[in-house]
Amino acid sequence: RNRDTTRDEFIFYSKRLMRLLIEHALSFLPLKPVTVETPQGTTYEGKRFHRQRITGVSILRAGETMEQALTAVCKDIRLGKILIQTNHDTGEPELHYLRLPKEISEDYVILMDSTVSTGAAAMMAVRVLLDHDVQEDRIFLLSLLMAEMGVHSVAYAFPRVRIITTAVDKRINEEFHIIPGIGEGGWGVLSPT
């Protein structure tokens, strides 16, 4: 959060936090017991994810910054994208682009947005997933930083969505930026495009 943080440090620590967020989210997935044989010929009792798939969905553009961490942790994961922008006249979120993998309705979905201030875009993204028959309790909203208002808005509207973040800040300003926040400039240096 220090304004004097170098670009390299910002990228390094942001990526580290993203990976920790994703690994923490995966700990909430349902696991089933499994027995495997070790190279020494003995058996080992472990656990395995018992559903077929996990899908990652980015809320563009900032959510894309989390995709690299997700693909580093989850092999062969399917990715989708949702672009939601605020209408400057009405102040309401609008859906501009949607690309979701086929048959997403049975998946656990990791919904990614690097920061959530009011929660409006996140709530619209959750609504889009619900409209594609994803079950609410199979949606995980991951964000590096959220404003208290955004947490409350999402949790109230969708109480079964799991919200996972590294920090919650108390307020937002008139431009809907999180205060104290981490600024807006860093996400461009992390973006894969």
Short mmCIF file of C-alpha atoms in Angstrom, two decimals, residues 11-175:
data_model
loop_
_atom_site.label_atom_id
_atom_site.label_comp_id
_atom_site.label_asym_id
_atom_site.label_seq_id
_atom_site.Cartn_x
_atom_site.Cartn_y
_atom_site.Cartn_z
CA ILE A 11 3.89 -7.13 -8.89
CA PHE A 12 5.73 -9.65 -6.70
CA TYR A 13 3.56 -9.17 -3.60
CA SER A 14 0.31 -8.89 -5.55
CA LYS A 15 0.99 -12.18 -7.32
CA ARG A 16 1.93 -13.81 -4.04
CA LEU A 17 -1.31 -12.66 -2.40
CA MET A 18 -3.34 -13.83 -5.40
CA ARG A 19 -1.90 -17.31 -5.15
CA LEU A 20 -2.56 -17.44 -1.40
CA LEU A 21 -6.16 -16.36 -2.01
CA ILE A 22 -6.69 -19.09 -4.59
CA GLU A 23 -5.10 -21.78 -2.45
CA HIS A 24 -7.28 -20.72 0.48
CA ALA A 25 -10.41 -20.84 -1.70
CA LEU A 26 -9.55 -24.37 -2.81
CA SER A 27 -9.52 -25.49 0.83
CA PHE A 28 -13.33 -24.97 0.90
CA LEU A 29 -14.00 -27.43 -1.92
CA PRO A 30 -15.64 -30.74 -0.98
CA LEU A 31 -13.13 -33.57 -0.69
CA LYS A 32 -13.66 -37.31 -0.52
CA PRO A 33 -11.34 -39.91 1.01
CA VAL A 34 -9.17 -41.79 -1.45
CA THR A 35 -6.66 -44.60 -1.00
CA VAL A 36 -3.60 -44.74 -3.24
CA GLU A 37 -0.65 -47.08 -3.45
CA THR A 38 2.73 -45.44 -2.87
CA PRO A 39 5.92 -46.20 -4.83
CA GLN A 40 7.01 -48.27 -1.79
CA GLY A 41 4.00 -50.59 -2.23
CA THR A 42 2.08 -49.34 0.82
CA THR A 43 -1.26 -47.56 0.87
CA TYR A 44 -1.86 -43.95 1.76
CA GLU A 45 -5.17 -42.42 2.82
CA GLY A 46 -5.61 -39.02 1.22
CA LYS A 47 -8.33 -36.73 -0.07
CA ARG A 48 -9.39 -35.73 -3.56
CA PHE A 49 -11.75 -33.11 -4.95
CA HIS A 50 -14.88 -35.09 -5.73
CA ARG A 51 -16.56 -32.84 -8.30
CA GLN A 52 -15.65 -32.88 -11.95
CA ARG A 53 -14.53 -29.32 -12.58
CA ILE A 54 -13.50 -25.95 -11.29
CA THR A 55 -13.92 -22.96 -13.60
CA GLY A 56 -12.31 -19.57 -13.19
CA VAL A 57 -14.26 -16.48 -14.29
CA SER A 58 -12.59 -13.06 -14.44
CA ILE A 59 -14.47 -9.81 -14.08
CA LEU A 60 -12.57 -7.83 -16.71
CA ARG A 61 -10.04 -6.19 -16.64
CA ALA A 62 -8.71 -6.32 -13.12
CA GLY A 63 -9.91 -9.88 -12.53
CA GLU A 64 -7.66 -11.09 -15.35
CA THR A 65 -4.65 -10.30 -13.19
CA MET A 66 -5.58 -13.30 -11.02
CA GLU A 67 -5.77 -15.83 -13.87
CA GLN A 68 -2.04 -16.63 -13.88
CA ALA A 69 -2.12 -17.56 -10.18
CA LEU A 70 -5.21 -19.72 -10.76
CA THR A 71 -3.70 -21.61 -13.69
CA ALA A 72 -0.48 -22.12 -11.70
CA VAL A 73 -2.44 -23.84 -8.93
CA CYS A 74 -5.17 -25.64 -10.92
CA LYS A 75 -4.02 -27.72 -13.88
CA ASP A 76 -6.15 -27.54 -17.05
CA ILE A 77 -8.70 -25.17 -15.52
CA ARG A 78 -11.34 -23.67 -17.79
CA LEU A 79 -11.57 -19.87 -17.90
CA GLY A 80 -14.42 -17.48 -18.63
CA LYS A 81 -14.67 -13.71 -18.78
CA ILE A 82 -17.31 -11.13 -17.93
CA LEU A 83 -16.99 -7.43 -18.76
CA ILE A 84 -19.17 -5.17 -16.64
CA GLN A 85 -18.85 -1.40 -16.85
CA THR A 86 -20.66 1.35 -15.01
CA ASN A 87 -23.00 3.54 -17.07
CA HIS A 88 -21.80 7.07 -16.33
CA ASP A 89 -25.30 8.53 -16.78
CA THR A 90 -27.16 6.14 -14.50
CA GLY A 91 -24.35 4.88 -12.27
CA GLU A 92 -25.62 1.32 -12.83
CA PRO A 93 -23.46 -1.62 -13.93
CA GLU A 94 -23.98 -2.91 -17.48
CA LEU A 95 -22.97 -6.23 -18.99
CA HIS A 96 -20.86 -5.65 -22.11
CA TYR A 97 -19.19 -8.99 -22.78
CA LEU A 98 -19.65 -12.58 -21.67
CA ARG A 99 -17.72 -15.72 -22.50
CA LEU A 100 -18.34 -18.71 -20.26
CA PRO A 101 -17.27 -22.31 -20.83
CA LYS A 102 -19.97 -24.76 -21.89
CA GLU A 103 -21.79 -26.77 -19.23
CA ILE A 104 -20.66 -24.47 -16.42
CA SER A 105 -23.78 -25.28 -14.38
CA GLU A 106 -22.17 -28.26 -12.60
CA ASP A 107 -18.88 -26.49 -11.86
CA TYR A 108 -17.46 -24.79 -8.83
CA VAL A 109 -16.70 -21.26 -10.01
CA ILE A 110 -13.90 -19.04 -8.78
CA LEU A 111 -15.07 -15.51 -9.63
CA MET A 112 -12.11 -13.12 -9.66
CA ASP A 113 -11.93 -9.33 -9.30
CA SER A 114 -8.86 -7.68 -7.83
CA THR A 115 -10.83 -4.99 -5.96
CA VAL A 116 -14.50 -4.70 -5.02
CA SER A 117 -15.77 -1.32 -3.85
CA THR A 118 -19.59 -1.08 -3.97
CA GLY A 119 -20.10 -4.69 -4.99
CA ALA A 120 -22.31 -3.76 -7.96
CA ALA A 121 -20.14 -5.44 -10.62
CA ALA A 122 -19.58 -8.50 -8.44
CA MET A 123 -23.33 -8.85 -7.81
CA MET A 124 -24.07 -8.58 -11.53
CA ALA A 125 -21.42 -11.21 -12.26
CA VAL A 126 -22.93 -13.55 -9.66
CA ARG A 127 -26.37 -12.96 -11.20
CA VAL A 128 -24.96 -13.89 -14.65
CA LEU A 129 -23.56 -17.13 -13.21
CA LEU A 130 -26.88 -17.93 -11.52
CA ASP A 131 -28.64 -17.26 -14.84
CA HIS A 132 -26.35 -19.93 -16.32
CA ASP A 133 -27.55 -22.36 -13.63
CA VAL A 134 -24.42 -22.26 -11.44
CA GLN A 135 -25.49 -23.00 -7.88
CA GLU A 136 -24.97 -20.10 -5.49
CA ASP A 137 -23.08 -22.19 -2.95
CA ARG A 138 -20.60 -23.21 -5.67
CA ILE A 139 -19.49 -19.63 -6.35
CA PHE A 140 -16.36 -18.25 -4.64
CA LEU A 141 -15.77 -14.49 -5.01
CA LEU A 142 -12.05 -13.75 -4.70
CA SER A 143 -10.66 -10.25 -4.38
CA LEU A 144 -7.38 -8.83 -3.11
CA LEU A 145 -9.14 -5.88 -1.50
CA MET A 146 -12.77 -5.14 -0.74
CA ALA A 147 -14.61 -2.21 0.77
CA GLU A 148 -16.89 -2.98 3.67
CA MET A 149 -19.84 -1.75 1.59
CA GLY A 150 -19.06 -4.28 -1.16
CA VAL A 151 -18.76 -7.17 1.28
CA HIS A 152 -22.11 -6.32 2.87
CA SER A 153 -23.85 -5.81 -0.48
CA VAL A 154 -22.71 -9.14 -1.93
CA ALA A 155 -23.26 -11.08 1.30
CA TYR A 156 -26.77 -9.68 1.73
CA ALA A 157 -27.81 -10.35 -1.88
CA PHE A 158 -26.15 -13.77 -2.14
CA PRO A 159 -25.63 -15.24 1.34
CA ARG A 160 -24.35 -18.61 0.06
CA VAL A 161 -21.56 -17.14 -2.11
CA ARG A 162 -18.22 -17.52 -0.36
CA ILE A 163 -16.28 -14.24 -0.20
CA ILE A 164 -12.52 -14.56 0.15
CA THR A 165 -10.27 -11.48 0.37
CA THR A 166 -6.99 -10.41 1.93
CA ALA A 167 -8.35 -7.18 3.45
CA VAL A 168 -11.50 -5.13 3.96
CA ASP A 169 -11.26 -1.34 4.01
CA LYS A 170 -13.86 0.78 5.79
CA ARG A 171 -14.97 3.24 3.14
CA ILE A 172 -15.06 4.43 -0.47
CA ASN A 173 -14.77 7.98 -1.81
CA GLU A 174 -17.04 9.93 -4.19
CA GLU A 175 -15.42 8.23 -7.22
#
